[in-house]
């Protein structure tokens, strides 16, 4: 089995999956970053396919950029401009070439949290 990377987003303010939120995955190398994948969350708050499937998986440092502001505006939760949270970057490392890495985001207009899920 090869490793792979998934994500999902939960709207903690409303207690529902965050559908329609754009996420972009970057590979970090030194001071640079290269876009690897882009997706939009579905009705379950997940991407339809892994952000980094097994056939493209490589260990290293990555960043998922969650376009929280666009989602919050669309959900009527944004508040005044400029938003407190607009883009939420989560930078993390993947060292096990055989592991399933899952990086979820729990989002509200004024806070977020993440963890290594399963």
Tab-separated table of N, CA, C and O in Angstrom:
chain	number	residue	atom	x	y	z
A	1	UNK	N	0.841	-1.185	0.000
A	1	UNK	CA	0.000	0.000	0.000
A	1	UNK	C	0.877	1.237	0.000
A	1	UNK	O	1.833	1.329	0.742
A	2	UNK	N	0.549	2.208	-0.824
A	2	UNK	CA	1.267	3.477	-0.852
A	2	UNK	C	0.499	4.523	-0.062
A	2	UNK	O	-0.712	4.439	0.105
A	3	UNK	N	1.229	5.532	0.389
A	3	UNK	CA	0.602	6.613	1.125
A	3	UNK	C	-0.290	7.467	0.249
A	3	UNK	O	-0.221	7.426	-0.972
A	4	UNK	N	-1.146	8.251	0.903
A	4	UNK	CA	-1.974	9.227	0.208
A	4	UNK	C	-2.436	10.284	1.191
A	4	UNK	O	-2.285	10.127	2.410
A	5	UNK	N	-2.989	11.384	0.683
A	5	UNK	CA	-3.387	12.535	1.501
A	5	UNK	C	-4.831	12.911	1.211
A	5	UNK	O	-5.208	13.071	0.045
A	6	UNK	N	-5.617	13.067	2.283
A	6	UNK	CA	-6.994	13.527	2.156
A	6	UNK	C	-7.241	14.688	3.114
A	6	UNK	O	-6.447	14.938	4.031
A	7	UNK	N	-8.360	15.369	2.900
A	7	UNK	CA	-8.768	16.461	3.790
A	7	UNK	C	-10.280	16.532	3.829
A	7	UNK	O	-10.967	15.952	2.990
A	8	UNK	N	-10.790	17.221	4.808
A	8	UNK	CA	-12.191	17.630	4.809
A	8	UNK	C	-12.320	18.853	5.704
A	8	UNK	O	-11.433	19.161	6.493
A	9	UNK	N	-13.435	19.570	5.516
A	9	UNK	CA	-13.651	20.811	6.249
A	9	UNK	C	-15.030	20.761	6.894
A	9	UNK	O	-16.020	20.446	6.230
A	10	UNK	N	-15.062	21.083	8.176
A	10	UNK	CA	-16.320	21.146	8.916
A	10	UNK	C	-16.571	22.582	9.350
A	10	UNK	O	-15.671	23.258	9.849
A	11	UNK	N	-17.786	23.048	9.156
A	11	UNK	CA	-18.220	24.374	9.578
A	11	UNK	C	-18.645	24.252	11.036
A	11	UNK	O	-19.759	23.823	11.336
A	12	UNK	N	-17.758	24.614	11.949
A	12	UNK	CA	-18.019	24.457	13.378
A	12	UNK	C	-19.053	25.456	13.877
A	12	UNK	O	-19.721	25.201	14.882
A	13	UNK	N	-19.224	26.574	13.192
A	13	UNK	CA	-20.206	27.578	13.609
A	13	UNK	C	-21.634	27.086	13.392
A	13	UNK	O	-22.521	27.370	14.193
A	14	UNK	N	-21.842	26.340	12.319
A	14	UNK	CA	-23.185	25.854	12.002
A	14	UNK	C	-23.347	24.357	12.250
A	14	UNK	O	-24.452	23.840	12.157
A	15	UNK	N	-22.265	23.660	12.512
A	15	UNK	CA	-22.334	22.231	12.774
A	15	UNK	C	-22.647	21.403	11.548
A	15	UNK	O	-23.345	20.394	11.637
A	16	UNK	N	-22.098	21.811	10.394
A	16	UNK	CA	-22.343	21.105	9.133
A	16	UNK	C	-21.036	20.982	8.356
A	16	UNK	O	-20.076	21.715	8.609
A	17	UNK	N	-20.976	20.061	7.382
A	17	UNK	CA	-19.812	20.027	6.492
A	17	UNK	C	-19.727	21.343	5.704
A	17	UNK	O	-20.749	21.947	5.378
A	18	UNK	N	-18.528	21.767	5.412
A	18	UNK	CA	-18.306	22.999	4.644
A	18	UNK	C	-18.216	22.651	3.159
A	18	UNK	O	-17.139	22.341	2.653
A	19	UNK	N	-19.343	22.683	2.486
A	19	UNK	CA	-19.393	22.376	1.050
A	19	UNK	C	-19.009	23.589	0.231
A	19	UNK	O	-19.334	24.726	0.587
A	20	UNK	N	-18.304	23.355	-0.872
A	20	UNK	CA	-17.963	24.428	-1.803
A	20	UNK	C	-16.745	25.235	-1.410
A	20	UNK	O	-16.539	26.328	-1.939
A	21	UNK	N	-15.908	24.733	-0.530
A	21	UNK	CA	-14.709	25.451	-0.102
A	21	UNK	C	-13.524	24.994	-0.938
A	21	UNK	O	-13.233	23.805	-1.036
A	22	UNK	N	-12.830	25.936	-1.549
A	22	UNK	CA	-11.695	25.623	-2.419
A	22	UNK	C	-10.445	25.392	-1.579
A	22	UNK	O	-10.140	26.153	-0.660
A	23	UNK	N	-9.707	24.324	-1.907
A	23	UNK	CA	-8.442	23.998	-1.245
A	23	UNK	C	-7.369	23.793	-2.313
A	23	UNK	O	-7.640	23.263	-3.382
A	24	UNK	N	-6.172	24.248	-1.996
A	24	UNK	CA	-5.037	24.090	-2.894
A	24	UNK	C	-3.904	23.450	-2.116
A	24	UNK	O	-3.600	23.862	-0.996
A	25	UNK	N	-3.286	22.442	-2.696
A	25	UNK	CA	-2.155	21.754	-2.082
A	25	UNK	C	-0.872	22.206	-2.759
A	25	UNK	O	-0.776	22.216	-3.990
A	26	UNK	N	0.114	22.563	-1.927
A	26	UNK	CA	1.434	22.962	-2.413
A	26	UNK	C	2.492	22.045	-1.804
A	26	UNK	O	2.378	21.621	-0.657
A	27	UNK	N	3.530	21.773	-2.583
A	27	UNK	CA	4.725	21.095	-2.065
A	27	UNK	C	5.735	22.181	-1.746
A	27	UNK	O	5.974	23.073	-2.571
A	28	UNK	N	6.329	22.118	-0.548
A	28	UNK	CA	7.284	23.125	-0.094
A	28	UNK	C	8.690	22.566	-0.263
A	28	UNK	O	8.995	21.464	0.202
A	29	UNK	N	9.522	23.320	-0.963
A	29	UNK	CA	10.921	22.937	-1.136
A	29	UNK	C	11.771	24.179	-0.939
A	29	UNK	O	11.717	25.094	-1.764
A	30	UNK	N	12.521	24.198	0.170
A	30	UNK	CA	13.306	25.387	0.497
A	30	UNK	C	12.375	26.563	0.734
A	30	UNK	O	11.420	26.466	1.490
A	31	UNK	N	12.634	27.658	0.055
A	31	UNK	CA	11.788	28.848	0.176
A	31	UNK	C	10.649	28.868	-0.838
A	31	UNK	O	9.806	29.756	-0.811
A	32	UNK	N	10.621	27.890	-1.733
A	32	UNK	CA	9.617	27.875	-2.783
A	32	UNK	C	8.476	26.925	-2.500
A	32	UNK	O	8.571	26.039	-1.655
A	33	UNK	N	7.407	27.131	-3.220
A	33	UNK	CA	6.278	26.207	-3.137
A	33	UNK	C	5.715	26.001	-4.535
A	33	UNK	O	5.655	26.928	-5.343
A	34	UNK	N	5.319	24.755	-4.801
A	34	UNK	CA	4.799	24.364	-6.103
A	34	UNK	C	3.384	23.825	-5.931
A	34	UNK	O	3.164	22.939	-5.091
A	35	UNK	N	2.456	24.358	-6.711
A	35	UNK	CA	1.082	23.875	-6.636
A	35	UNK	C	1.014	22.449	-7.162
A	35	UNK	O	1.495	22.153	-8.258
A	36	UNK	N	0.405	21.564	-6.383
A	36	UNK	CA	0.302	20.149	-6.725
A	36	UNK	C	-1.122	19.779	-7.120
A	36	UNK	O	-1.333	18.984	-8.026
A	37	UNK	N	-2.101	20.351	-6.409
A	37	UNK	CA	-3.496	19.988	-6.658
A	37	UNK	C	-4.416	21.086	-6.172
A	37	UNK	O	-4.038	21.894	-5.310
A	38	UNK	N	-5.610	21.087	-6.735
A	38	UNK	CA	-6.651	22.013	-6.301
A	38	UNK	C	-7.974	21.272	-6.366
A	38	UNK	O	-8.200	20.471	-7.274
A	39	UNK	N	-8.840	21.524	-5.394
A	39	UNK	CA	-10.136	20.849	-5.357
A	39	UNK	C	-11.136	21.730	-4.617
A	39	UNK	O	-10.759	22.708	-3.965
A	40	UNK	N	-12.395	21.353	-4.716
A	40	UNK	CA	-13.480	22.017	-3.996
A	40	UNK	C	-14.198	20.949	-3.187
A	40	UNK	O	-14.455	19.848	-3.692
A	41	UNK	N	-14.512	21.272	-1.938
A	41	UNK	CA	-15.178	20.295	-1.083
A	41	UNK	C	-16.608	20.028	-1.564
A	41	UNK	O	-17.296	20.918	-2.052
A	42	UNK	N	-17.025	18.779	-1.387
A	42	UNK	CA	-18.360	18.366	-1.800
A	42	UNK	C	-19.365	18.555	-0.648
A	42	UNK	O	-19.030	19.160	0.375
A	43	UNK	N	-20.563	18.019	-0.793
A	43	UNK	CA	-21.621	18.188	0.206
A	43	UNK	C	-21.248	17.607	1.563
A	43	UNK	O	-21.788	18.020	2.590
A	44	UNK	N	-20.304	16.673	1.587
A	44	UNK	CA	-19.838	16.070	2.835
A	44	UNK	C	-18.627	16.815	3.405
A	44	UNK	O	-18.053	16.394	4.402
A	45	UNK	N	-18.220	17.915	2.751
A	45	UNK	CA	-17.062	18.677	3.208
A	45	UNK	C	-15.729	18.058	2.835
A	45	UNK	O	-14.683	18.507	3.275
A	46	UNK	N	-15.765	17.024	2.005
A	46	UNK	CA	-14.548	16.320	1.585
A	46	UNK	C	-14.280	16.595	0.109
A	46	UNK	O	-15.179	16.971	-0.625
A	47	UNK	N	-13.075	16.345	-0.314
A	47	UNK	CA	-12.793	16.403	-1.744
A	47	UNK	C	-13.209	15.072	-2.360
A	47	UNK	O	-13.200	14.041	-1.680
A	48	UNK	N	-13.600	15.084	-3.625
A	48	UNK	CA	-14.083	13.866	-4.274
A	48	UNK	C	-13.005	12.798	-4.423
A	48	UNK	O	-13.317	11.618	-4.516
A	49	UNK	N	-11.761	13.210	-4.448
A	49	UNK	CA	-10.624	12.292	-4.576
A	49	UNK	C	-9.533	12.776	-3.623
A	49	UNK	O	-9.548	13.931	-3.188
A	50	UNK	N	-8.577	11.919	-3.282
A	50	UNK	CA	-7.469	12.378	-2.440
A	50	UNK	C	-6.756	13.577	-3.066
A	50	UNK	O	-6.632	13.665	-4.296
A	51	UNK	N	-6.310	14.496	-2.228
A	51	UNK	CA	-5.517	15.623	-2.732
A	51	UNK	C	-4.207	15.128	-3.330
A	51	UNK	O	-3.701	15.692	-4.295
A	52	UNK	N	-3.667	14.103	-2.733
A	52	UNK	CA	-2.436	13.493	-3.224
A	52	UNK	C	-2.667	11.988	-3.242
A	52	UNK	O	-2.568	11.320	-2.216
A	53	UNK	N	-3.027	11.438	-4.396
A	53	UNK	CA	-3.315	10.000	-4.474
A	53	UNK	C	-2.041	9.171	-4.375
A	53	UNK	O	-0.927	9.682	-4.499
A	54	UNK	N	-2.225	7.883	-4.170
A	54	UNK	CA	-1.092	6.968	-3.967
A	54	UNK	C	-0.092	7.018	-5.119
A	54	UNK	O	1.116	6.987	-4.895
A	55	UNK	N	-0.568	7.143	-6.355
A	55	UNK	CA	0.360	7.130	-7.490
A	55	UNK	C	1.188	8.399	-7.622
A	55	UNK	O	2.165	8.438	-8.365
A	56	UNK	N	0.827	9.458	-6.872
A	56	UNK	CA	1.587	10.710	-6.905
A	56	UNK	C	2.217	11.038	-5.551
A	56	UNK	O	2.879	12.060	-5.409
A	57	UNK	N	2.025	10.165	-4.583
A	57	UNK	CA	2.462	10.445	-3.219
A	57	UNK	C	3.984	10.484	-3.106
A	57	UNK	O	4.680	9.641	-3.663
A	58	UNK	N	4.463	11.487	-2.381
A	58	UNK	CA	5.885	11.600	-2.042
A	58	UNK	C	5.981	12.238	-0.668
A	58	UNK	O	5.202	13.146	-0.349
A	59	UNK	N	6.911	11.758	0.143
A	59	UNK	CA	7.097	12.364	1.448
A	59	UNK	C	7.658	13.772	1.267
A	59	UNK	O	8.175	14.129	0.216
A	60	UNK	N	7.557	14.574	2.316
A	60	UNK	CA	8.076	15.928	2.265
A	60	UNK	C	7.198	16.886	3.034
A	60	UNK	O	6.315	16.486	3.799
A	61	UNK	N	7.439	18.166	2.824
A	61	UNK	CA	6.680	19.227	3.473
A	61	UNK	C	5.659	19.776	2.489
A	61	UNK	O	5.989	20.044	1.329
A	62	UNK	N	4.431	19.942	2.966
A	62	UNK	CA	3.321	20.392	2.134
A	62	UNK	C	2.547	21.481	2.852
A	62	UNK	O	2.693	21.678	4.061
A	63	UNK	N	1.717	22.163	2.090
A	63	UNK	CA	0.813	23.156	2.654
A	63	UNK	C	-0.527	23.041	1.952
A	63	UNK	O	-0.576	22.967	0.725
A	64	UNK	N	-1.584	22.999	2.741
A	64	UNK	CA	-2.935	23.104	2.182
A	64	UNK	C	-3.409	24.514	2.472
A	64	UNK	O	-3.373	24.971	3.622
A	65	UNK	N	-3.849	25.205	1.439
A	65	UNK	CA	-4.395	26.550	1.585
A	65	UNK	C	-5.915	26.444	1.456
A	65	UNK	O	-6.432	26.063	0.401
A	66	UNK	N	-6.622	26.728	2.534
A	66	UNK	CA	-8.076	26.687	2.573
A	66	UNK	C	-8.616	28.092	2.329
A	66	UNK	O	-8.255	29.029	3.053
A	67	UNK	N	-9.471	28.256	1.330
A	67	UNK	CA	-10.057	29.567	1.003
A	67	UNK	C	-11.281	29.804	1.894
A	67	UNK	O	-12.428	29.802	1.452
A	68	UNK	N	-11.003	30.017	3.163
A	68	UNK	CA	-12.055	30.148	4.175
A	68	UNK	C	-12.923	31.381	3.952
A	68	UNK	O	-14.141	31.324	4.154
A	69	UNK	N	-12.320	32.487	3.558
A	69	UNK	CA	-13.073	33.730	3.388
A	69	UNK	C	-14.181	33.603	2.362
A	69	UNK	O	-15.316	34.049	2.595
A	70	UNK	N	-13.881	33.022	1.220
A	70	UNK	CA	-14.904	32.833	0.191
A	70	UNK	C	-16.052	31.982	0.729
A	70	UNK	O	-17.221	32.276	0.496
A	71	UNK	N	-15.712	30.922	1.465
A	71	UNK	CA	-16.747	30.065	2.044
A	71	UNK	C	-17.584	30.845	3.063
A	71	UNK	O	-18.815	30.788	3.049
A	72	UNK	N	-16.928	31.560	3.967
A	72	UNK	CA	-17.637	32.287	5.015
A	72	UNK	C	-18.547	33.362	4.427
A	72	UNK	O	-19.671	33.557	4.899
A	73	UNK	N	-18.089	34.047	3.389
A	73	UNK	CA	-18.946	35.042	2.719
A	73	UNK	C	-20.187	34.363	2.141
A	73	UNK	O	-21.305	34.839	2.301
A	74	UNK	N	-19.980	33.252	1.459
A	74	UNK	CA	-21.084	32.531	0.837
A	74	UNK	C	-22.075	31.971	1.838
A	74	UNK	O	-23.267	31.841	1.540
A	75	UNK	N	-21.599	31.649	3.035
A	75	UNK	CA	-22.460	31.095	4.083
A	75	UNK	C	-23.114	32.182	4.930
A	75	UNK	O	-23.881	31.878	5.835
A	76	UNK	N	-22.802	33.445	4.634
A	76	UNK	CA	-23.365	34.540	5.418
A	76	UNK	C	-22.740	34.686	6.797
A	76	UNK	O	-23.343	35.265	7.695
A	77	UNK	N	-21.527	34.189	6.966
A	77	UNK	CA	-20.847	34.207	8.264
A	77	UNK	C	-19.638	35.133	8.294
A	77	UNK	O	-18.915	35.167	9.290
A	78	UNK	N	-19.428	35.883	7.241
A	78	UNK	CA	-18.163	36.596	7.091
A	78	UNK	C	-17.976	37.750	8.061
A	78	UNK	O	-16.886	37.979	8.548
A	79	UNK	N	-18.986	38.514	8.343
A	79	UNK	CA	-18.794	39.699	9.174
A	79	UNK	C	-18.171	40.818	8.369
A	79	UNK	O	-18.202	40.835	7.139
A	80	UNK	N	-17.595	41.767	9.074
A	80	UNK	CA	-17.039	42.960	8.442
A	80	UNK	C	-15.735	42.658	7.716
A	80	UNK	O	-14.976	41.777	8.108
A	81	UNK	N	-15.491	43.446	6.660
A	81	UNK	CA	-14.219	43.377	5.937
A	81	UNK	C	-13.222	44.304	6.610
A	81	UNK	O	-13.614	45.359	7.092
A	82	UNK	N	-11.960	43.999	6.663
A	82	UNK	CA	-11.396	42.741	6.213
A	82	UNK	C	-11.752	41.619	7.190
A	82	UNK	O	-11.904	41.847	8.393
A	83	UNK	N	-11.872	40.435	6.665
A	83	UNK	CA	-12.221	39.278	7.478
A	83	UNK	C	-11.106	38.941	8.458
A	83	UNK	O	-9.927	39.122	8.151
A	84	UNK	N	-11.490	38.417	9.602
A	84	UNK	CA	-10.486	37.933	10.552
A	84	UNK	C	-9.744	36.742	9.956
A	84	UNK	O	-8.523	36.661	10.030
A	85	UNK	N	-10.492	35.806	9.345
A	85	UNK	CA	-9.901	34.666	8.647
A	85	UNK	C	-10.292	34.725	7.183
A	85	UNK	O	-11.478	34.778	6.873
A	86	UNK	N	-9.315	34.713	6.312
A	86	UNK	CA	-9.586	34.711	4.879
A	86	UNK	C	-8.989	33.440	4.273
A	86	UNK	O	-9.693	32.511	3.952
A	87	UNK	N	-7.691	33.401	4.153
A	87	UNK	CA	-7.013	32.187	3.708
A	87	UNK	C	-6.361	31.534	4.919
A	87	UNK	O	-5.709	32.206	5.716
A	88	UNK	N	-6.559	30.221	5.059
A	88	UNK	CA	-5.988	29.480	6.182
A	88	UNK	C	-4.962	28.489	5.632
A	88	UNK	O	-5.331	27.491	5.010
A	89	UNK	N	-3.661	28.765	5.829
A	89	UNK	CA	-2.626	27.816	5.388
A	89	UNK	C	-2.259	26.859	6.510
A	89	UNK	O	-2.039	27.266	7.642
A	90	UNK	N	-2.218	25.582	6.190
A	90	UNK	CA	-1.761	24.569	7.146
A	90	UNK	C	-0.541	23.895	6.531
A	90	UNK	O	-0.642	23.233	5.499
A	91	UNK	N	0.618	24.095	7.143
A	91	UNK	CA	1.864	23.496	6.653
A	91	UNK	C	2.200	22.294	7.530
A	91	UNK	O	2.142	22.386	8.754
A	92	UNK	N	2.546	21.192	6.898
A	92	UNK	CA	2.759	19.942	7.627
A	92	UNK	C	3.742	19.070	6.870
A	92	UNK	O	3.991	19.274	5.687
A	93	UNK	N	4.291	18.085	7.564
A	93	UNK	CA	5.227	17.155	6.962
A	93	UNK	C	4.642	15.760	6.893
A	93	UNK	O	3.870	15.354	7.755
A	94	UNK	N	5.037	15.038	5.851
A	94	UNK	CA	4.655	13.629	5.693
A	94	UNK	C	5.942	12.835	5.522
A	94	UNK	O	6.668	13.033	4.550
A	95	UNK	N	6.221	11.956	6.485
A	95	UNK	CA	7.491	11.236	6.483
A	95	UNK	C	7.353	9.744	6.205
A	95	UNK	O	8.344	9.091	5.900
A	96	UNK	N	6.156	9.201	6.323
A	96	UNK	CA	5.943	7.768	6.139
A	96	UNK	C	5.390	7.512	4.736
A	96	UNK	O	4.253	7.892	4.439
A	97	UNK	N	6.147	6.866	3.866
A	97	UNK	CA	5.702	6.669	2.485
A	97	UNK	C	4.522	5.706	2.337
A	97	UNK	O	3.941	5.613	1.259
A	98	UNK	N	4.149	5.033	3.414
A	98	UNK	CA	3.054	4.069	3.352
A	98	UNK	C	1.795	4.539	4.087
A	98	UNK	O	0.799	3.834	4.111
A	99	UNK	N	1.815	5.717	4.680
A	99	UNK	CA	0.724	6.156	5.555
A	99	UNK	C	-0.366	6.906	4.801
A	99	UNK	O	-0.126	7.536	3.777
A	100	UNK	N	-1.556	6.843	5.374
A	100	UNK	CA	-2.664	7.710	4.952
A	100	UNK	C	-2.607	8.932	5.855
A	100	UNK	O	-2.766	8.830	7.065
A	101	UNK	N	-2.353	10.074	5.267
A	101	UNK	CA	-2.369	11.334	6.001
A	101	UNK	C	-3.705	12.016	5.740
A	101	UNK	O	-4.149	12.101	4.599
A	102	UNK	N	-4.334	12.481	6.810
A	102	UNK	CA	-5.624	13.167	6.707
A	102	UNK	C	-5.506	14.456	7.497
A	102	UNK	O	-5.178	14.430	8.691
A	103	UNK	N	-5.726	15.605	6.829
A	103	UNK	CA	-5.579	16.909	7.461
A	103	UNK	C	-6.924	17.635	7.369
A	103	UNK	O	-7.230	18.284	6.369
A	104	UNK	N	-7.749	17.527	8.414
A	104	UNK	CA	-9.044	18.197	8.412
A	104	UNK	C	-8.937	19.622	8.954
A	104	UNK	O	-7.977	19.966	9.661
A	105	UNK	N	-9.933	20.429	8.631
A	105	UNK	CA	-10.024	21.790	9.150
A	105	UNK	C	-11.394	21.956	9.777
A	105	UNK	O	-12.407	21.687	9.130
A	106	UNK	N	-11.434	22.389	11.032
A	106	UNK	CA	-12.664	22.766	11.709
A	106	UNK	C	-12.679	24.283	11.719
A	106	UNK	O	-11.788	24.919	12.293
A	107	UNK	N	-13.676	24.874	11.092
A	107	UNK	CA	-13.663	26.296	10.773
A	107	UNK	C	-14.853	27.030	11.371
A	107	UNK	O	-15.977	26.528	11.346
A	108	UNK	N	-14.604	28.224	11.894
A	108	UNK	CA	-15.647	29.180	12.254
A	108	UNK	C	-15.125	30.558	11.836
A	108	UNK	O	-13.966	30.690	11.456
A	109	UNK	N	-15.946	31.594	11.896
A	109	UNK	CA	-15.481	32.903	11.420
A	109	UNK	C	-14.282	33.479	12.172
A	109	UNK	O	-13.541	34.279	11.625
A	110	UNK	N	-14.078	33.059	13.427
A	110	UNK	CA	-13.020	33.652	14.234
A	110	UNK	C	-12.020	32.643	14.786
A	110	UNK	O	-11.177	32.992	15.611
A	111	UNK	N	-12.114	31.400	14.349
A	111	UNK	CA	-11.143	30.402	14.812
A	111	UNK	C	-11.132	29.202	13.875
A	111	UNK	O	-12.055	29.006	13.095
A	112	UNK	N	-10.071	28.425	14.005
A	112	UNK	CA	-9.984	27.158	13.289
A	112	UNK	C	-9.074	26.229	14.083
A	112	UNK	O	-8.290	26.662	14.920
A	113	UNK	N	-9.201	24.941	13.802
A	113	UNK	CA	-8.284	23.970	14.369
A	113	UNK	C	-8.080	22.861	13.365
A	113	UNK	O	-8.876	22.680	12.440
A	114	UNK	N	-7.001	22.138	13.557
A	114	UNK	CA	-6.664	21.015	12.684
A	114	UNK	C	-5.964	19.962	13.516
A	114	UNK	O	-5.599	20.206	14.679
A	115	UNK	N	-5.778	18.810	12.947
A	115	UNK	CA	-5.102	17.704	13.616
A	115	UNK	C	-4.764	16.673	12.551
A	115	UNK	O	-5.225	16.780	11.416
A	116	UNK	N	-3.965	15.702	12.914
A	116	UNK	CA	-3.711	14.601	11.976
A	116	UNK	C	-4.800	13.569	12.211
A	116	UNK	O	-4.843	12.889	13.231
A	117	UNK	N	-5.675	13.451	11.261
A	117	UNK	CA	-6.783	12.518	11.366
A	117	UNK	C	-6.436	11.167	10.783
A	117	UNK	O	-5.297	10.891	10.449
A	118	UNK	N	-7.456	10.339	10.676
A	118	UNK	CA	-7.251	8.995	10.153
A	118	UNK	C	-8.185	8.724	8.988
A	118	UNK	O	-9.107	9.447	8.725
